[in-house]
Amino acid sequence: MLGAASLVLFGLIVGLVVGLYYAWLVEPVSYVAAGPSRLSDEYKEEYILLISQSYAADGDWEKARRRLENLDDPNVANTVALQLERNLRNGEPAQILNKLAIVAEKLGSRSSAVALFVPSRGEPVLTRPSQERVSATTTLLPTPTNTSRATRSAAPSSTPTEKPSSTPVPVFRLLKQERICRRNTPIPLIEVVVYDAFLEPIPGIEILVSWEGGSDHFFTGYHPENGKGYGDFTMEPELFYRVELADGSTPVDGLQIENCGAEIGGFAGGRRLTYQNTDVQQGSSGP
Amino acid sequence: MKVDRRSFLRAAAWIGLGLILGAGVGLFLGWVAWPIEFSDAEPAVMEERFQADYTLMIATVYLEENDLSTARRRLSGLGKEDTGRWVLGLAVDHILNGETEAEILPLVKLANDLGHFSPIMEPYLFQIESTQGS
């Protein structure tokens, strides 16, 4: 005959299992006053994105920091940097990436993706077309063969002489266009290399690629092993591509996969486009 | 084997006692000590102050980008029956509580563009119009 203790123990175990089953599966605790830390990954990403966009709009870092603290994430800098990388791979627009990178950088992240979008003070600064720019010295490299680029005659001067124009002026000129082949290896790539006026490679430059029925974009600097100014895009067979830089360049049309010579295997080859930024920033460290 | 009725009742009582105790412990553990980590939530389950802050962020971005469909999509995560009325309520609260214009203006603009208006918003709407018009 079983003793009383054994019977109680048996009941206890069965009761425990039933109680846990009910508490965890049938009627779990329902939170109705959760914080952002309880959000699903998808909504956490949305929350971080909103924080970065709000910070870009109001510039209130204290508020942004408080909001990030609500995520209860001990490594929030890394979380934001990883979200930036995911967004990069998903082809999100540059404005979104830039705002995320600024927040990640403010949190102390120093990942390569962050460095791409938040250049440090020592790196060259790109300038957009403005009335106050001067032409870069064109003797740095041989004259480009592309003649369709608008010519500018503004001489370096403290008084801007260039008249405002409604026609966008290319900021980058095509220095070189070359065919690329690799022995016994297909390389159906559009490779783009971007330099500044002083031939320093520039990361974070957005390149727009379009073809009949589609478009995409990519950035330089995401393959640091090939140089900070390098970016590439894989072409599909039987499509013709058009490439231009988002900040302004003469478009290059008709790029397609071209088979390389039989002597090196006859595999698919691509094109390498080299651009130079024709703008230099005015040396105005002071007012 | 013939079981004595009294012994059977005694055994059942001991088992019942164990069951009650075990279920009590199980419920305590499942609800209090080790509740299920609820980590896959929508903004709708957030505390109201977090929902208000979430809405303020949506409004701030909307004031900047003017993308009403994105703002609507984001607000839908809050699960409100009438998101416009919710934003209007927040805008009015912010005005009455004397919050900064940096917070009031986005909420006023979003509430108005969602089709909700209160006379208290009028000076702020005028301010937004004159800022955006200039």
Coordinates of C-alpha atoms in Angstrom, one line a residue:
Chain A
M1 CA 0.0 0.0 0.0
L2 CA 1.4 3.4 -0.9
G3 CA 2.1 5.7 1.9
A4 CA 0.5 9.1 2.4
A5 CA 3.6 11.0 1.4
S6 CA 3.8 9.2 -1.9
L7 CA 0.2 9.9 -2.6
V8 CA 0.6 13.6 -1.8
L9 CA 3.8 13.7 -4.0
F10 CA 1.9 12.1 -6.9
G11 CA -0.9 14.7 -6.5
L12 CA 1.6 17.5 -6.2
I13 CA 3.4 16.5 -9.4
V14 CA 0.2 16.1 -11.4
G15 CA -1.1 19.4 -9.9
L16 CA 2.1 21.2 -10.8
V17 CA 2.0 20.1 -14.4
V18 CA -1.7 21.0 -14.7
G19 CA -1.1 24.4 -13.1
L20 CA 1.9 25.3 -15.3
Y21 CA 0.0 24.1 -18.4
Y22 CA -2.9 26.4 -17.5
A23 CA -0.7 29.3 -16.6
W24 CA 1.6 29.2 -19.6
L25 CA -0.7 27.9 -22.4
V26 CA -4.4 28.2 -21.5
E27 CA -4.4 31.6 -19.7
P28 CA -1.0 33.2 -19.9
V29 CA -0.4 36.6 -18.3
S30 CA -1.6 39.2 -20.6
Y31 CA 0.5 42.4 -20.6
V32 CA -1.6 45.5 -21.4
A33 CA 0.9 48.1 -20.3
A34 CA 4.2 46.9 -21.9
G35 CA 7.1 49.1 -22.8
P36 CA 8.9 49.2 -26.2
S37 CA 11.2 46.4 -25.1
R38 CA 8.3 44.0 -25.5
L39 CA 7.7 44.8 -29.1
S40 CA 8.3 42.3 -31.8
D41 CA 11.5 42.5 -33.8
E42 CA 9.6 44.1 -36.7
Y43 CA 8.1 46.8 -34.5
K44 CA 11.4 47.4 -32.7
E45 CA 13.0 48.1 -36.0
E46 CA 10.2 50.5 -36.8
Y47 CA 10.6 52.1 -33.3
I48 CA 14.4 52.6 -33.9
L49 CA 13.7 54.0 -37.4
L50 CA 11.2 56.4 -35.9
I51 CA 13.7 57.5 -33.3
S52 CA 16.3 58.1 -35.9
Q53 CA 13.9 60.1 -38.2
S54 CA 12.6 62.1 -35.3
Y55 CA 16.1 62.9 -34.1
A56 CA 16.9 64.1 -37.7
A57 CA 13.8 66.3 -37.6
D58 CA 14.0 67.8 -34.1
G59 CA 17.7 67.4 -33.2
D60 CA 16.9 66.6 -29.6
W61 CA 19.4 63.9 -28.7
E62 CA 18.3 63.7 -25.1
K63 CA 14.8 62.7 -26.2
A64 CA 16.2 60.2 -28.7
R65 CA 18.5 58.7 -26.0
R66 CA 15.6 58.4 -23.6
R67 CA 13.5 56.6 -26.2
L68 CA 16.3 54.2 -27.0
E69 CA 16.7 53.4 -23.3
N70 CA 13.0 52.3 -23.3
L71 CA 14.2 49.3 -25.4
D72 CA 16.1 47.9 -22.4
D73 CA 18.8 46.8 -24.8
P74 CA 22.2 46.7 -23.1
N75 CA 23.9 46.9 -26.5
V76 CA 21.6 49.3 -28.4
A77 CA 24.5 50.8 -30.4
N78 CA 25.2 47.4 -31.9
T79 CA 21.4 46.8 -32.5
V80 CA 21.1 50.1 -34.4
A81 CA 24.3 49.3 -36.4
L82 CA 23.0 45.9 -37.3
Q83 CA 19.7 47.4 -38.4
L84 CA 21.6 49.8 -40.6
E85 CA 23.4 46.9 -42.2
R86 CA 20.1 45.0 -42.8
N87 CA 18.7 48.1 -44.3
L88 CA 21.7 48.5 -46.6
R89 CA 21.2 44.9 -47.8
N90 CA 17.5 45.5 -48.3
G91 CA 18.3 48.5 -50.6
E92 CA 16.6 51.1 -48.4
P93 CA 17.0 54.8 -49.5
A94 CA 20.0 56.8 -48.5
Q95 CA 18.0 59.2 -46.3
I96 CA 16.9 56.3 -44.0
L97 CA 20.4 54.8 -43.9
N98 CA 22.0 58.1 -43.1
K99 CA 19.7 58.8 -40.2
L100 CA 20.2 55.4 -38.7
A101 CA 24.0 55.8 -39.1
I102 CA 23.9 59.1 -37.3
V103 CA 22.1 57.6 -34.3
A104 CA 24.5 54.5 -34.3
E105 CA 27.4 56.9 -34.4
K106 CA 26.1 59.0 -31.6
L107 CA 25.7 55.8 -29.6
G108 CA 29.4 55.0 -30.2
S109 CA 29.2 52.4 -32.9
R110 CA 32.2 52.4 -35.2
S111 CA 31.1 49.7 -37.7
S112 CA 32.1 50.0 -41.3
A113 CA 28.5 50.7 -42.4
V114 CA 28.3 53.6 -39.9
A115 CA 31.6 55.0 -41.1
L116 CA 30.2 54.9 -44.7
F117 CA 27.4 57.2 -43.9
V118 CA 28.8 59.3 -41.1
P119 CA 32.3 60.2 -42.4
S120 CA 34.7 61.3 -39.8
R121 CA 36.1 64.8 -39.8
G122 CA 39.3 63.8 -41.5
E123 CA 37.6 62.3 -44.5
P124 CA 36.8 64.3 -47.6
V125 CA 33.5 66.0 -47.6
L126 CA 31.3 65.8 -50.7
T127 CA 29.7 69.0 -51.8
R128 CA 26.5 69.3 -53.8
P129 CA 26.2 71.6 -56.7
S130 CA 26.0 75.2 -55.5
Q131 CA 26.8 78.6 -56.7
E132 CA 29.8 78.9 -54.5
R133 CA 31.9 76.1 -55.9
V134 CA 34.9 76.2 -58.2
S135 CA 36.1 73.8 -60.8
A136 CA 38.6 71.2 -59.7
T137 CA 42.0 71.4 -61.4
T138 CA 41.7 69.3 -64.5
T139 CA 45.4 68.6 -64.8
L140 CA 45.2 65.9 -62.1
L141 CA 44.2 63.3 -64.7
P142 CA 44.1 63.1 -68.5
T143 CA 41.1 64.8 -70.0
P144 CA 38.1 62.5 -70.0
T145 CA 36.9 61.2 -73.3
N146 CA 33.3 61.9 -72.4
T147 CA 32.6 65.3 -74.0
S148 CA 28.9 65.6 -73.2
R149 CA 29.6 67.0 -69.8
A150 CA 28.7 70.6 -69.3
T151 CA 31.8 72.8 -69.3
R152 CA 32.3 75.4 -66.6
S153 CA 34.6 78.3 -66.7
A154 CA 34.4 79.6 -63.1
A155 CA 37.8 80.7 -62.0
P156 CA 38.8 80.3 -58.4
S157 CA 37.7 83.6 -56.9
S158 CA 36.1 84.9 -53.8
T159 CA 33.2 86.2 -55.9
P160 CA 31.1 83.5 -57.4
T161 CA 30.9 84.0 -61.1
E162 CA 28.8 81.1 -62.1
K163 CA 25.2 81.9 -62.8
P164 CA 22.5 79.8 -61.2
S165 CA 21.0 77.3 -63.6
S166 CA 18.0 75.2 -63.5
T167 CA 19.8 72.4 -65.4
P168 CA 21.6 70.1 -62.9
V169 CA 25.3 70.1 -63.4
P170 CA 27.1 66.8 -63.1
V171 CA 29.2 66.7 -59.9
F172 CA 31.1 63.6 -61.1
R173 CA 32.8 63.1 -64.4
L174 CA 33.5 59.8 -66.0
L175 CA 37.3 59.4 -66.0
K176 CA 37.6 55.9 -67.5
Q177 CA 35.4 53.1 -68.8
E178 CA 37.0 49.7 -69.1
R179 CA 36.0 46.1 -69.8
I180 CA 36.8 43.6 -67.1
C181 CA 37.5 39.9 -67.6
R182 CA 38.8 37.3 -65.3
R183 CA 40.6 34.1 -66.4
N184 CA 38.3 31.1 -66.1
T185 CA 35.8 33.0 -63.9
P186 CA 32.6 34.8 -64.8
I187 CA 32.6 38.4 -63.6
P188 CA 29.3 39.9 -64.9
L189 CA 29.7 43.0 -62.8
I190 CA 29.3 46.7 -63.1
E191 CA 32.2 48.0 -61.0
V192 CA 32.2 51.6 -60.0
V193 CA 35.2 53.4 -58.5
V194 CA 34.7 57.0 -57.3
Y195 CA 37.5 59.4 -56.4
D196 CA 37.3 63.0 -55.1
A197 CA 39.0 65.9 -56.8
F198 CA 42.3 64.9 -55.3
L199 CA 42.0 61.2 -56.3
E200 CA 41.2 60.0 -52.9
P201 CA 38.6 57.2 -53.0
I202 CA 35.2 58.2 -51.6
P203 CA 32.9 55.8 -49.7
G204 CA 29.2 56.2 -49.4
I205 CA 28.4 57.4 -52.9
E206 CA 25.1 56.2 -54.2
I207 CA 25.0 54.8 -57.7
L208 CA 21.8 54.4 -59.5
V209 CA 21.3 51.4 -61.9
S210 CA 18.3 51.1 -64.2
W211 CA 17.2 48.8 -66.9
E212 CA 14.0 48.2 -68.9
G213 CA 11.4 47.5 -66.3
G214 CA 13.5 47.9 -63.2
S215 CA 16.0 49.9 -61.2
D216 CA 18.3 49.5 -58.2
H217 CA 21.0 51.3 -56.4
F218 CA 24.2 50.5 -54.5
F219 CA 27.0 52.4 -52.6
T220 CA 30.7 52.6 -52.8
G221 CA 32.8 51.5 -49.8
Y222 CA 30.9 48.3 -49.0
H223 CA 33.7 46.1 -50.2
P224 CA 36.6 47.7 -48.3
E225 CA 38.9 45.0 -49.6
N226 CA 38.6 46.6 -53.0
G227 CA 39.1 50.1 -51.8
K228 CA 36.9 52.7 -50.0
G229 CA 35.7 54.1 -53.3
Y230 CA 34.6 50.8 -54.9
G231 CA 31.1 49.4 -55.3
D232 CA 29.7 46.8 -57.7
F233 CA 26.4 45.5 -59.1
T234 CA 25.8 42.1 -60.7
M235 CA 24.2 42.2 -64.2
E236 CA 21.7 39.7 -65.5
P237 CA 22.0 38.3 -69.0
E238 CA 20.2 40.0 -71.9
L239 CA 19.6 43.2 -70.0
F240 CA 21.0 46.6 -70.9
Y241 CA 21.9 48.8 -68.0
R242 CA 22.1 52.6 -67.4
V243 CA 24.4 53.8 -64.6
E244 CA 24.6 57.2 -63.0
L245 CA 25.7 58.7 -59.7
A246 CA 22.9 60.0 -57.5
D247 CA 24.7 63.2 -56.8
G248 CA 25.0 63.9 -60.5
S249 CA 26.9 62.4 -63.4
T250 CA 26.6 61.9 -67.1
P251 CA 24.7 58.6 -67.4
V252 CA 26.4 55.7 -69.1
D253 CA 24.0 53.6 -71.1
G254 CA 24.0 50.2 -72.8
L255 CA 26.1 48.3 -70.3
Q256 CA 25.6 44.6 -70.6
I257 CA 27.3 41.3 -69.9
E258 CA 30.0 40.7 -72.6
N259 CA 31.7 37.4 -73.0
C260 CA 35.5 37.6 -72.6
G261 CA 37.9 36.1 -75.1
A262 CA 38.3 32.4 -75.5
E263 CA 41.9 32.5 -74.6
I264 CA 40.9 33.4 -71.0
G265 CA 38.0 31.0 -70.8
G266 CA 35.2 32.9 -72.6
F267 CA 33.3 33.6 -69.4
A268 CA 31.0 36.6 -68.8
G269 CA 32.7 39.9 -68.2
G270 CA 31.6 43.3 -67.1
R271 CA 32.5 47.0 -67.1
R272 CA 34.4 49.2 -64.7
L273 CA 33.5 52.9 -64.5
T274 CA 35.8 55.3 -62.8
Y275 CA 34.4 58.7 -61.7
Q276 CA 36.0 61.7 -60.2
N277 CA 34.3 64.3 -58.1
T278 CA 34.8 67.6 -59.9
D279 CA 33.8 69.7 -56.9
V280 CA 36.2 70.9 -54.2
Q281 CA 34.9 72.4 -51.1
Q282 CA 35.8 76.0 -50.5
G283 CA 38.4 76.2 -47.7
S284 CA 36.1 77.9 -45.3
S285 CA 36.9 76.6 -41.8
G286 CA 35.7 79.9 -40.3
P287 CA 32.8 82.2 -41.0
Chain B
M1 CA -8.0 -7.5 -4.4
K2 CA -10.6 -5.9 -2.3
V3 CA -9.8 -2.4 -1.4
D4 CA -11.2 -1.0 1.8
R5 CA -13.5 1.9 1.1
R6 CA -12.1 3.9 3.9
S7 CA -8.5 3.4 2.7
F8 CA -9.6 4.4 -0.8
L9 CA -11.1 7.6 0.4
R10 CA -8.0 8.4 2.5
A11 CA -5.8 7.8 -0.6
A12 CA -8.1 10.0 -2.7
A13 CA -7.9 12.7 -0.1
W14 CA -4.1 12.6 0.0
I15 CA -3.9 12.8 -3.8
G16 CA -6.5 15.6 -3.9
L17 CA -4.4 17.5 -1.3
G18 CA -1.3 17.1 -3.5
L19 CA -3.2 18.1 -6.6
I20 CA -4.5 21.3 -5.0
L21 CA -1.0 22.2 -3.6
G22 CA 0.6 21.3 -6.9
A23 CA -1.8 23.3 -9.0
G24 CA -1.4 26.3 -6.7
V25 CA 2.4 26.1 -7.0
G26 CA 2.1 25.7 -10.8
L27 CA -0.2 28.7 -11.1
F28 CA 2.1 30.8 -9.0
L29 CA 5.2 29.8 -11.0
G30 CA 3.4 30.2 -14.3
W31 CA 1.7 33.6 -13.6
V32 CA 4.1 35.2 -11.1
A33 CA 7.5 33.7 -10.8
W34 CA 8.2 32.6 -14.4
P35 CA 5.4 34.1 -16.6
I36 CA 5.7 33.7 -20.3
E37 CA 8.0 36.4 -21.7
F38 CA 5.7 38.3 -23.9
S39 CA 8.2 39.6 -26.5
D40 CA 6.4 39.7 -29.8
A41 CA 4.0 42.5 -29.2
E42 CA 2.5 45.2 -31.3
P43 CA 2.6 48.8 -30.3
A44 CA -1.1 48.4 -29.3
V45 CA -0.1 46.6 -26.1
M46 CA 2.3 49.4 -25.0
E47 CA 1.5 51.5 -22.0
E48 CA -0.4 54.6 -23.0
R49 CA 2.5 57.0 -22.4
F50 CA 4.7 54.9 -24.7
Q51 CA 1.9 54.9 -27.3
A52 CA 1.7 58.7 -27.0
D53 CA 5.4 59.0 -27.5
Y54 CA 5.3 56.6 -30.5
T55 CA 2.5 58.8 -32.0
L56 CA 4.6 61.9 -31.4
M57 CA 7.5 60.3 -33.3
I58 CA 5.2 59.4 -36.2
A59 CA 3.9 63.0 -36.2
T60 CA 7.4 64.5 -36.1
V61 CA 8.4 62.4 -39.1
Y62 CA 5.2 63.3 -40.9
L63 CA 5.7 67.0 -40.4
E64 CA 9.1 66.6 -42.0
E65 CA 8.2 64.2 -44.8
N66 CA 4.5 64.8 -45.5
D67 CA 3.9 61.1 -46.2
L68 CA 0.3 60.5 -44.9
S69 CA 0.1 56.9 -46.0
T70 CA 3.2 56.0 -44.1
A71 CA 1.9 57.8 -41.0
R72 CA -1.4 56.0 -41.3
R73 CA 0.3 52.6 -41.6
R74 CA 2.5 53.3 -38.6
L75 CA -0.5 54.5 -36.6
S76 CA -2.5 51.4 -37.4
G77 CA -0.1 49.4 -35.2
L78 CA -1.5 51.2 -32.2
G79 CA -4.8 49.4 -32.8
K80 CA -6.9 52.4 -32.1
E81 CA -10.5 52.4 -33.3
D82 CA -10.2 56.0 -34.6
T83 CA -6.6 57.0 -35.0
G84 CA -7.5 60.5 -36.0
R85 CA -9.4 61.1 -32.8
W86 CA -6.5 59.6 -30.8
V87 CA -4.0 62.0 -32.4
L88 CA -6.4 64.9 -31.9
G89 CA -6.7 64.0 -28.2
L90 CA -2.9 64.0 -27.9
A91 CA -2.6 67.3 -29.7
V92 CA -5.2 68.9 -27.4
D93 CA -3.5 67.4 -24.3
H94 CA -0.1 68.8 -25.5
I95 CA -1.6 72.2 -26.0
L96 CA -3.4 72.3 -22.7
N97 CA -0.3 71.0 -20.9
G98 CA 1.8 73.8 -22.4
E99 CA 4.2 71.4 -24.1
T100 CA 6.8 72.8 -26.6
E101 CA 5.8 73.8 -30.1
A102 CA 8.3 71.2 -31.4
E103 CA 5.8 68.6 -30.0
I104 CA 2.5 70.4 -30.6
L105 CA 3.0 71.4 -34.2
P106 CA 3.6 67.9 -35.6
L107 CA 0.6 66.5 -33.6
V108 CA -1.7 69.4 -34.7
K109 CA -0.7 68.9 -38.4
L110 CA -1.2 65.1 -38.3
A111 CA -4.6 65.4 -36.5
N112 CA -5.7 68.0 -39.0
D113 CA -4.5 66.0 -42.0
L114 CA -6.3 62.9 -40.6
G115 CA -9.5 64.9 -40.8
H116 CA -9.8 66.0 -37.1
F117 CA -9.9 69.6 -36.0
S118 CA -10.4 71.5 -32.8
P119 CA -10.5 75.3 -32.6
I120 CA -7.6 75.2 -30.1
M121 CA -5.4 74.0 -33.0
E122 CA -6.1 77.0 -35.2
P123 CA -3.2 79.2 -34.3
Y124 CA -0.8 76.3 -34.7
L125 CA -2.2 75.4 -38.1
F126 CA -1.8 79.0 -39.1
Q127 CA 1.8 78.8 -38.0
I128 CA 2.4 75.6 -39.9
E129 CA 0.9 77.1 -43.0
S130 CA 3.0 80.2 -42.8
T131 CA 6.2 78.2 -42.2
Q132 CA 5.6 75.8 -45.0
G133 CA 4.4 78.6 -47.3
S134 CA 7.6 80.7 -46.8

